[in-house]
Amino acid sequence: MATGGTVKPSSPFDASSDAEVLFKAMKGLGTDEDTILQLLTSRSNGQRQQLKAAYKTLYGKDLVDNLKSELGGKFETLIVGLMTPPIAYDVTELRNAIKGAGTDEKVLVEIMASRTAQQVKEIIRAYKEEHGDDLEEDITGDTSGHFKRMMVVLLQASRQQGVDEGKVESDTQELFAAGEKKFGTDEEKFITILGNRSAAHLRRVFEEYMKLSGYEIEETIQRETSGSLKDLLLAVVKCSRSVPAYFAESLYYSMQGAGTDDNMLIRIMVSRSEVDMLDIRANFRRLFAKSLHSSIQHDTSGDYRKALLLLCGGDDA
C-alpha cells in the first residue's frame, strides 16, 4: 500500500517560468482558473514559496494578493491555504479560531491533537513572531475548565518517549478507577495520562484497558465526559491509534449530513496533502466502504472541486 502524501515536488521545476504562467493566467479580462489550480496542486509547498519569490522579483507584485483579487469563495480559501507555509497555516487557523466571534474549539482540537511535539513548538514560536502574543495565554483566555487544562498540557509538547512497561498497568488501573469504576469522573487522571504518554505507550494502555474493563477507552470517554473536553480526549485517543484514520473520519463527517464543513475539508486537504493523504485515503476506504474521491466529487463543485480532487490524487473505488 502506498503511503505518504499525494503532492510531491515537481521535477524539473522552474520558479520563473511558473510565475510567468500564473501571471498570464491572471492578466487581462477573465482568469484562467484551470491553469492556476493545475499548476499549484502539482507543486510542493516549498516550491510554491520559491514561486511566490520569483513572482515578486519578475512583476513587483505579491502573488497571494493577486490570487485573492482574481479568485473568490471557497476556491480562493483553498488556493491561499496552499500558498501558505505549513506552520504559518496552522498559526493562521488557530488565530482565527481564537480571535473570531466565539472560539472555534474544533480547530483547536484538530491541530493540538494531531501535530507532533516539534510542530507544536514551532507553531508556538511562529505565533509569537507573527502576532506578538503568547499562544498559551490566548488559548487559556478563551477556554475554561478541564478543556483548558488539557490544552495547556498539550501545549507543553513534552510527551514521554517510547513505552514505559512499568507504567502500562498502573495507567490502565488509574484510568479504570477514574471513570468506569467510580460514580462521577476524575477528569484530571484522563488529562495527565492521555496528555503526557507517548502514542505507543497509550496503544498498550488501551489494549490492557479493554481486557480489564471490557470497553474500548473511546466508549468510556463518550460516557464519562461531555462537550469540548470529550471531543479533545477522543481526538487524542484516535491520533494515538492512527493519525490518518483520525483525519479520514474527520473528512467523512465534514461531508456528512446537511451542508459541508468546508473549513475543515479545506484545512485537512491542504495540511495533509504532502504528509499522509495516501494513508488517509486508504483508511477512508476501509472505514466507510467508499472512496474519499467519490465523497468530494459528490459534495463539492466547480474549480473548488477540481482542486480538491487533484489534492486527493486518485479514486480508490
mmCIF file of C-alpha atoms in Angstrom:
data_model
loop_
_atom_site.group_PDB
_atom_site.id
_atom_site.type_symbol
_atom_site.label_atom_id
_atom_site.label_comp_id
_atom_site.label_asym_id
_atom_site.label_seq_id
_atom_site.Cartn_x
_atom_site.Cartn_y
_atom_site.Cartn_z
ATOM 1 C CA MET A 1 0.000 0.000 0.000
ATOM 2 C CA ALA A 2 1.359 3.403 -0.961
ATOM 3 C CA THR A 3 1.893 5.738 1.967
ATOM 4 C CA GLY A 4 2.746 9.413 2.349
ATOM 5 C CA GLY A 5 1.474 12.466 0.526
ATOM 6 C CA THR A 6 -0.223 12.840 -2.847
ATOM 7 C CA VAL A 7 1.549 16.119 -3.628
ATOM 8 C CA LYS A 8 5.234 15.735 -4.436
ATOM 9 C CA PRO A 9 7.842 18.288 -5.534
ATOM 10 C CA SER A 10 7.689 18.811 -9.300
ATOM 11 C CA SER A 11 10.822 17.895 -11.215
ATOM 12 C CA PRO A 12 12.098 19.670 -13.256
ATOM 13 C CA PHE A 13 10.952 22.884 -11.563
ATOM 14 C CA ASP A 14 11.481 26.440 -12.779
ATOM 15 C CA ALA A 15 10.019 29.073 -10.464
ATOM 16 C CA SER A 16 10.320 31.895 -13.004
ATOM 17 C CA SER A 17 8.509 30.091 -15.802
ATOM 18 C CA ASP A 18 5.783 29.035 -13.326
ATOM 19 C CA ALA A 19 5.468 32.674 -12.232
ATOM 20 C CA GLU A 20 5.064 33.677 -15.871
ATOM 21 C CA VAL A 21 2.323 31.067 -16.419
ATOM 22 C CA LEU A 22 0.405 32.365 -13.388
ATOM 23 C CA PHE A 23 0.861 35.984 -14.425
ATOM 24 C CA LYS A 24 -0.620 35.214 -17.850
ATOM 25 C CA ALA A 25 -3.481 33.260 -16.262
ATOM 26 C CA MET A 26 -4.494 36.387 -14.317
ATOM 27 C CA LYS A 27 -3.730 39.040 -16.927
ATOM 28 C CA GLY A 28 -6.385 40.905 -18.875
ATOM 29 C CA LEU A 29 -10.078 40.056 -18.863
ATOM 30 C CA GLY A 30 -11.115 36.916 -17.054
ATOM 31 C CA THR A 31 -8.956 34.492 -15.109
ATOM 32 C CA ASP A 32 -7.773 31.083 -16.238
ATOM 33 C CA GLU A 33 -8.638 29.225 -13.011
ATOM 34 C CA ASP A 34 -7.871 25.859 -14.533
ATOM 35 C CA THR A 35 -4.233 26.728 -15.201
ATOM 36 C CA ILE A 36 -3.855 28.138 -11.683
ATOM 37 C CA LEU A 37 -5.267 25.081 -9.929
ATOM 38 C CA GLN A 38 -3.430 22.554 -12.128
ATOM 39 C CA LEU A 39 -0.117 24.280 -11.516
ATOM 40 C CA LEU A 40 -0.391 24.936 -7.775
ATOM 41 C CA THR A 41 -1.673 21.475 -6.833
ATOM 42 C CA SER A 42 1.270 19.881 -8.661
ATOM 43 C CA ARG A 43 3.963 21.825 -6.781
ATOM 44 C CA SER A 44 5.164 21.184 -3.237
ATOM 45 C CA ASN A 45 4.692 23.871 -0.594
ATOM 46 C CA GLY A 46 8.441 24.617 -0.703
ATOM 47 C CA GLN A 47 8.224 25.151 -4.467
ATOM 48 C CA ARG A 48 5.188 27.427 -4.055
ATOM 49 C CA GLN A 49 7.286 29.613 -1.733
ATOM 50 C CA GLN A 50 10.035 29.873 -4.393
ATOM 51 C CA LEU A 51 7.356 30.663 -6.951
ATOM 52 C CA LYS A 52 5.991 33.440 -4.736
ATOM 53 C CA ALA A 53 9.502 34.963 -4.538
ATOM 54 C CA ALA A 54 10.058 34.660 -8.317
ATOM 55 C CA TYR A 55 6.689 36.325 -8.992
ATOM 56 C CA LYS A 56 7.606 39.302 -6.841
ATOM 57 C CA THR A 57 11.025 39.595 -8.493
ATOM 58 C CA LEU A 58 9.567 39.478 -12.010
ATOM 59 C CA TYR A 59 6.425 41.588 -11.548
ATOM 60 C CA GLY A 60 6.886 43.578 -8.336
ATOM 61 C CA LYS A 61 3.596 42.191 -7.091
ATOM 62 C CA ASP A 62 2.555 39.850 -4.314
ATOM 63 C CA LEU A 63 1.320 36.582 -5.810
ATOM 64 C CA VAL A 64 -1.090 35.822 -2.959
ATOM 65 C CA ASP A 65 -2.644 39.308 -3.168
ATOM 66 C CA ASN A 66 -3.078 38.848 -6.922
ATOM 67 C CA LEU A 67 -4.670 35.429 -6.459
ATOM 68 C CA LYS A 68 -7.038 36.855 -3.824
ATOM 69 C CA SER A 69 -8.163 39.638 -6.131
ATOM 70 C CA GLU A 70 -8.792 37.219 -9.031
ATOM 71 C CA LEU A 71 -10.415 34.296 -7.210
ATOM 72 C CA GLY A 72 -13.311 34.074 -4.785
ATOM 73 C CA GLY A 73 -15.175 31.956 -2.267
ATOM 74 C CA LYS A 74 -14.069 28.524 -1.123
ATOM 75 C CA PHE A 75 -11.764 28.122 -4.121
ATOM 76 C CA GLU A 76 -9.848 31.243 -3.066
ATOM 77 C CA THR A 77 -9.610 29.986 0.545
ATOM 78 C CA LEU A 78 -8.200 26.674 -0.692
ATOM 79 C CA ILE A 79 -5.614 28.265 -3.018
ATOM 80 C CA VAL A 80 -4.468 30.785 -0.374
ATOM 81 C CA GLY A 81 -4.102 27.834 2.031
ATOM 82 C CA LEU A 82 -1.890 26.018 -0.471
ATOM 83 C CA MET A 83 0.283 29.122 -0.824
ATOM 84 C CA THR A 84 0.898 29.332 2.954
ATOM 85 C CA PRO A 85 3.860 27.518 4.600
ATOM 86 C CA PRO A 86 2.552 24.672 6.843
ATOM 87 C CA ILE A 87 3.439 26.153 10.248
ATOM 88 C CA ALA A 88 2.169 29.607 9.212
ATOM 89 C CA TYR A 89 -1.032 27.921 8.021
ATOM 90 C CA ASP A 90 -1.622 26.312 11.433
ATOM 91 C CA VAL A 91 -0.874 29.649 13.117
ATOM 92 C CA THR A 92 -3.473 31.425 10.945
ATOM 93 C CA GLU A 93 -6.087 28.743 11.599
ATOM 94 C CA LEU A 94 -5.503 28.881 15.367
ATOM 95 C CA ARG A 95 -5.533 32.688 15.402
ATOM 96 C CA ASN A 96 -8.850 32.785 13.526
ATOM 97 C CA ALA A 97 -10.280 30.116 15.831
ATOM 98 C CA ILE A 98 -9.411 32.141 18.934
ATOM 99 C CA LYS A 99 -9.948 35.683 17.721
ATOM 100 C CA GLY A 100 -13.190 35.214 15.778
ATOM 101 C CA ALA A 101 -16.623 35.680 17.337
ATOM 102 C CA GLY A 102 -16.683 32.875 19.887
ATOM 103 C CA THR A 103 -13.993 30.205 19.960
ATOM 104 C CA ASP A 104 -13.890 27.542 17.259
ATOM 105 C CA GLU A 105 -12.918 24.632 19.503
ATOM 106 C CA LYS A 106 -12.971 22.195 16.574
ATOM 107 C CA VAL A 107 -9.851 23.839 15.128
ATOM 108 C CA LEU A 108 -8.030 23.839 18.481
ATOM 109 C CA VAL A 109 -8.871 20.160 18.976
ATOM 110 C CA GLU A 110 -7.786 19.084 15.490
ATOM 111 C CA ILE A 111 -4.461 20.891 15.442
ATOM 112 C CA MET A 112 -3.414 20.261 19.054
ATOM 113 C CA ALA A 113 -4.342 16.567 18.989
ATOM 114 C CA SER A 114 -2.698 15.712 15.660
ATOM 115 C CA ARG A 115 0.519 17.721 15.392
ATOM 116 C CA THR A 116 3.882 16.372 16.568
ATOM 117 C CA ALA A 117 5.649 17.873 19.607
ATOM 118 C CA GLN A 118 8.175 19.508 17.271
ATOM 119 C CA GLN A 119 5.378 21.085 15.205
ATOM 120 C CA VAL A 120 3.626 22.386 18.325
ATOM 121 C CA LYS A 121 6.845 24.079 19.465
ATOM 122 C CA GLU A 122 7.294 25.670 16.034
ATOM 123 C CA ILE A 123 3.654 26.807 15.992
ATOM 124 C CA ILE A 124 4.076 28.498 19.406
ATOM 125 C CA ARG A 125 7.247 30.269 18.200
ATOM 126 C CA ALA A 126 5.719 31.373 14.889
ATOM 127 C CA TYR A 127 2.526 32.558 16.607
ATOM 128 C CA LYS A 128 4.577 34.811 18.866
ATOM 129 C CA GLU A 129 6.588 36.141 15.910
ATOM 130 C CA GLU A 130 3.545 36.795 13.761
ATOM 131 C CA HIS A 131 1.157 38.212 16.374
ATOM 132 C CA GLY A 132 3.359 39.253 19.293
ATOM 133 C CA ASP A 133 1.132 37.165 21.560
ATOM 134 C CA ASP A 134 1.603 34.048 23.630
ATOM 135 C CA LEU A 135 -0.452 31.198 22.141
ATOM 136 C CA GLU A 136 -0.961 29.543 25.521
ATOM 137 C CA GLU A 137 -2.246 32.799 27.043
ATOM 138 C CA ASP A 138 -4.588 33.357 24.091
ATOM 139 C CA ILE A 139 -5.976 29.827 24.328
ATOM 140 C CA THR A 140 -6.362 29.865 28.125
ATOM 141 C CA GLY A 141 -8.000 33.288 27.935
ATOM 142 C CA ASP A 142 -10.573 31.833 25.555
ATOM 143 C CA THR A 143 -11.288 28.424 27.115
ATOM 144 C CA SER A 144 -12.191 27.074 30.550
ATOM 145 C CA GLY A 145 -12.361 24.080 32.857
ATOM 146 C CA HIS A 146 -10.856 20.717 32.033
ATOM 147 C CA PHE A 147 -10.740 21.515 28.309
ATOM 148 C CA LYS A 148 -8.423 24.431 29.098
ATOM 149 C CA ARG A 149 -6.226 22.209 31.302
ATOM 150 C CA MET A 150 -5.851 19.561 28.628
ATOM 151 C CA MET A 151 -4.961 22.270 26.095
ATOM 152 C CA VAL A 152 -2.239 23.572 28.408
ATOM 153 C CA VAL A 153 -0.826 20.041 28.808
ATOM 154 C CA LEU A 154 -0.741 19.559 25.012
ATOM 155 C CA LEU A 155 0.882 22.977 24.515
ATOM 156 C CA GLN A 156 3.823 21.858 26.664
ATOM 157 C CA ALA A 157 4.629 19.417 23.827
ATOM 158 C CA SER A 158 6.587 17.181 26.169
ATOM 159 C CA ARG A 159 5.102 13.707 25.785
ATOM 160 C CA GLN A 160 7.284 10.920 27.139
ATOM 161 C CA GLN A 161 9.112 8.812 24.575
ATOM 162 C CA GLY A 162 8.584 5.089 23.996
ATOM 163 C CA VAL A 163 6.689 2.609 26.165
ATOM 164 C CA ASP A 164 7.230 2.585 29.913
ATOM 165 C CA GLU A 165 6.332 -1.041 30.672
ATOM 166 C CA GLY A 166 6.324 -0.346 34.390
ATOM 167 C CA LYS A 167 3.571 2.236 33.965
ATOM 168 C CA VAL A 168 1.297 0.430 31.481
ATOM 169 C CA GLU A 169 -0.587 -1.460 34.171
ATOM 170 C CA SER A 170 -0.801 1.391 36.672
ATOM 171 C CA ASP A 171 -2.011 3.792 33.944
ATOM 172 C CA THR A 172 -4.666 1.250 32.933
ATOM 173 C CA GLN A 173 -5.804 0.788 36.542
ATOM 174 C CA GLU A 174 -5.876 4.533 37.143
ATOM 175 C CA LEU A 175 -7.994 5.242 34.046
ATOM 176 C CA PHE A 176 -10.391 2.478 35.062
ATOM 177 C CA ALA A 177 -10.615 3.818 38.622
ATOM 178 C CA ALA A 178 -11.077 7.390 37.339
ATOM 179 C CA GLY A 179 -14.022 6.522 35.078
ATOM 180 C CA GLU A 180 -15.916 3.263 34.889
ATOM 181 C CA LYS A 181 -15.245 2.205 38.460
ATOM 182 C CA LYS A 182 -16.489 5.262 40.303
ATOM 183 C CA PHE A 183 -19.574 7.431 40.422
ATOM 184 C CA GLY A 184 -18.602 10.617 38.603
ATOM 185 C CA THR A 185 -15.335 11.030 36.759
ATOM 186 C CA ASP A 186 -11.824 12.055 37.760
ATOM 187 C CA GLU A 187 -11.021 14.074 34.634
ATOM 188 C CA GLU A 188 -7.577 15.026 35.956
ATOM 189 C CA LYS A 189 -6.366 11.434 35.589
ATOM 190 C CA PHE A 190 -7.528 11.248 31.968
ATOM 191 C CA ILE A 191 -5.821 14.562 31.229
ATOM 192 C CA THR A 192 -2.499 13.584 32.850
ATOM 193 C CA ILE A 193 -2.247 10.152 31.231
ATOM 194 C CA LEU A 194 -3.664 10.956 27.789
ATOM 195 C CA GLY A 195 -1.754 14.246 27.640
ATOM 196 C CA ASN A 196 1.687 13.004 28.685
ATOM 197 C CA ARG A 197 2.271 9.434 27.500
ATOM 198 C CA SER A 198 3.618 8.553 24.053
ATOM 199 C CA ALA A 199 1.266 7.218 21.353
ATOM 200 C CA ALA A 200 2.955 3.801 21.513
ATOM 201 C CA HIS A 201 2.546 3.690 25.297
ATOM 202 C CA LEU A 202 -1.116 4.714 25.064
ATOM 203 C CA ARG A 203 -1.833 1.991 22.497
ATOM 204 C CA ARG A 204 -0.580 -0.574 25.017
ATOM 205 C CA VAL A 205 -2.700 1.017 27.770
ATOM 206 C CA PHE A 206 -5.795 0.912 25.538
ATOM 207 C CA GLU A 207 -5.240 -2.812 24.889
ATOM 208 C CA GLU A 208 -4.940 -3.550 28.600
ATOM 209 C CA TYR A 209 -7.886 -1.269 29.362
ATOM 210 C CA MET A 210 -10.090 -3.301 27.026
ATOM 211 C CA LYS A 211 -9.050 -6.523 28.803
ATOM 212 C CA LEU A 212 -9.628 -5.021 32.235
ATOM 213 C CA SER A 213 -12.913 -3.188 31.664
ATOM 214 C CA GLY A 214 -14.464 -4.866 28.631
ATOM 215 C CA TYR A 215 -14.723 -1.426 26.995
ATOM 216 C CA GLU A 216 -12.738 0.469 24.423
ATOM 217 C CA ILE A 217 -11.334 3.644 26.026
ATOM 218 C CA GLU A 218 -13.387 5.666 23.488
ATOM 219 C CA GLU A 219 -16.625 4.198 24.917
ATOM 220 C CA THR A 220 -15.622 5.255 28.423
ATOM 221 C CA ILE A 221 -14.757 8.798 27.293
ATOM 222 C CA GLN A 222 -18.108 9.050 25.452
ATOM 223 C CA ARG A 223 -19.949 8.032 28.614
ATOM 224 C CA GLU A 224 -17.895 9.806 31.260
ATOM 225 C CA THR A 225 -17.182 13.209 29.694
ATOM 226 C CA SER A 226 -19.055 15.738 27.570
ATOM 227 C CA GLY A 227 -18.744 18.796 25.351
ATOM 228 C CA SER A 228 -15.413 20.047 24.074
ATOM 229 C CA LEU A 229 -13.401 18.031 26.637
ATOM 230 C CA LYS A 230 -14.947 14.849 25.263
ATOM 231 C CA ASP A 231 -14.081 15.911 21.689
ATOM 232 C CA LEU A 232 -10.488 16.702 22.679
ATOM 233 C CA LEU A 233 -9.887 13.467 24.615
ATOM 234 C CA LEU A 234 -11.399 11.395 21.787
ATOM 235 C CA ALA A 235 -9.203 13.174 19.221
ATOM 236 C CA VAL A 236 -6.087 12.493 21.322
ATOM 237 C CA VAL A 237 -7.034 8.804 21.656
ATOM 238 C CA LYS A 238 -7.756 8.472 17.924
ATOM 239 C CA CYS A 239 -4.491 10.192 16.976
ATOM 240 C CA SER A 240 -2.593 7.864 19.346
ATOM 241 C CA ARG A 241 -4.110 4.925 17.487
ATOM 242 C CA SER A 242 -3.683 6.358 13.964
ATOM 243 C CA VAL A 243 -3.418 9.956 12.759
ATOM 244 C CA PRO A 244 -4.503 9.070 9.170
ATOM 245 C CA ALA A 245 -7.586 7.210 10.482
ATOM 246 C CA TYR A 246 -8.444 10.245 12.635
ATOM 247 C CA PHE A 247 -8.287 12.516 9.579
ATOM 248 C CA ALA A 248 -10.232 10.041 7.426
ATOM 249 C CA GLU A 249 -13.029 10.154 9.996
ATOM 250 C CA SER A 250 -12.877 13.966 10.249
ATOM 251 C CA LEU A 251 -13.137 14.250 6.451
ATOM 252 C CA TYR A 252 -16.076 11.841 6.372
ATOM 253 C CA TYR A 253 -18.010 13.858 8.967
ATOM 254 C CA SER A 254 -17.122 17.173 7.304
ATOM 255 C CA MET A 255 -19.169 15.955 4.317
ATOM 256 C CA GLN A 256 -21.920 14.068 6.153
ATOM 257 C CA GLY A 257 -25.467 15.307 6.615
ATOM 258 C CA ALA A 258 -26.872 18.677 5.601
ATOM 259 C CA GLY A 259 -24.188 21.028 4.317
ATOM 260 C CA THR A 260 -20.432 20.605 4.225
ATOM 261 C CA ASP A 261 -17.944 21.860 6.796
ATOM 262 C CA ASP A 262 -15.803 23.428 4.080
ATOM 263 C CA ASN A 263 -13.327 24.969 6.506
ATOM 264 C CA MET A 264 -12.486 21.550 7.923
ATOM 265 C CA LEU A 265 -12.406 19.943 4.484
ATOM 266 C CA ILE A 266 -10.028 22.624 3.161
ATOM 267 C CA ARG A 267 -7.834 22.562 6.277
ATOM 268 C CA ILE A 268 -7.301 18.796 6.162
ATOM 269 C CA MET A 269 -6.816 18.559 2.387
ATOM 270 C CA VAL A 270 -4.272 21.414 2.466
ATOM 271 C CA SER A 271 -2.366 20.383 5.585
ATOM 272 C CA ARG A 272 -2.148 16.633 4.868
ATOM 273 C CA SER A 273 -1.610 16.640 1.081
ATOM 274 C CA GLU A 274 2.176 16.284 1.442
ATOM 275 C CA VAL A 275 2.130 14.299 4.683
ATOM 276 C CA ASP A 276 -0.212 11.296 4.718
ATOM 277 C CA MET A 277 -3.036 11.800 2.200
ATOM 278 C CA LEU A 278 -2.470 8.324 0.686
ATOM 279 C CA ASP A 279 -2.828 6.768 4.146
ATOM 280 C CA ILE A 280 -5.917 8.887 4.836
ATOM 281 C CA ARG A 281 -7.460 7.666 1.574
ATOM 282 C CA ALA A 282 -6.753 4.022 2.448
ATOM 283 C CA ASN A 283 -8.306 4.485 5.902
ATOM 284 C CA PHE A 284 -11.313 6.298 4.443
ATOM 285 C CA ARG A 285 -11.938 3.358 2.100
ATOM 286 C CA ARG A 286 -11.539 0.843 4.939
ATOM 287 C CA LEU A 287 -13.751 2.703 7.420
ATOM 288 C CA PHE A 288 -16.548 3.909 5.165
ATOM 289 C CA ALA A 289 -16.572 1.450 2.230
ATOM 290 C CA LYS A 290 -16.323 4.281 -0.296
ATOM 291 C CA SER A 291 -13.538 6.451 -1.632
ATOM 292 C CA LEU A 292 -12.604 9.924 -0.431
ATOM 293 C CA HIS A 293 -12.575 10.914 -4.116
ATOM 294 C CA SER A 294 -16.241 9.941 -4.592
ATOM 295 C CA SER A 295 -17.285 11.823 -1.434
ATOM 296 C CA ILE A 296 -15.552 15.023 -2.571
ATOM 297 C CA GLN A 297 -16.986 14.587 -6.073
ATOM 298 C CA HIS A 298 -20.473 14.272 -4.635
ATOM 299 C CA ASP A 299 -20.217 17.078 -2.098
ATOM 300 C CA THR A 300 -18.442 19.939 -3.873
ATOM 301 C CA SER A 301 -18.493 21.657 -7.256
ATOM 302 C CA GLY A 302 -16.658 23.836 -9.765
ATOM 303 C CA ASP A 303 -12.978 24.804 -9.570
ATOM 304 C CA TYR A 304 -13.097 24.143 -5.828
ATOM 305 C CA ARG A 305 -13.975 20.505 -6.505
ATOM 306 C CA LYS A 306 -11.333 20.179 -9.260
ATOM 307 C CA ALA A 307 -8.587 21.440 -6.946
ATOM 308 C CA LEU A 308 -9.691 19.209 -4.035
ATOM 309 C CA LEU A 309 -9.748 16.144 -6.287
ATOM 310 C CA LEU A 310 -6.217 16.905 -7.502
ATOM 311 C CA LEU A 311 -5.060 17.093 -3.869
ATOM 312 C CA CYS A 312 -6.878 13.831 -3.180
ATOM 313 C CA GLY A 313 -4.880 12.425 -6.084
ATOM 314 C CA GLY A 314 -6.892 9.396 -7.143
ATOM 315 C CA ASP A 315 -10.028 7.328 -6.694
ATOM 316 C CA ASP A 316 -9.882 4.186 -4.540
ATOM 317 C CA ALA A 317 -13.208 2.989 -5.920
#
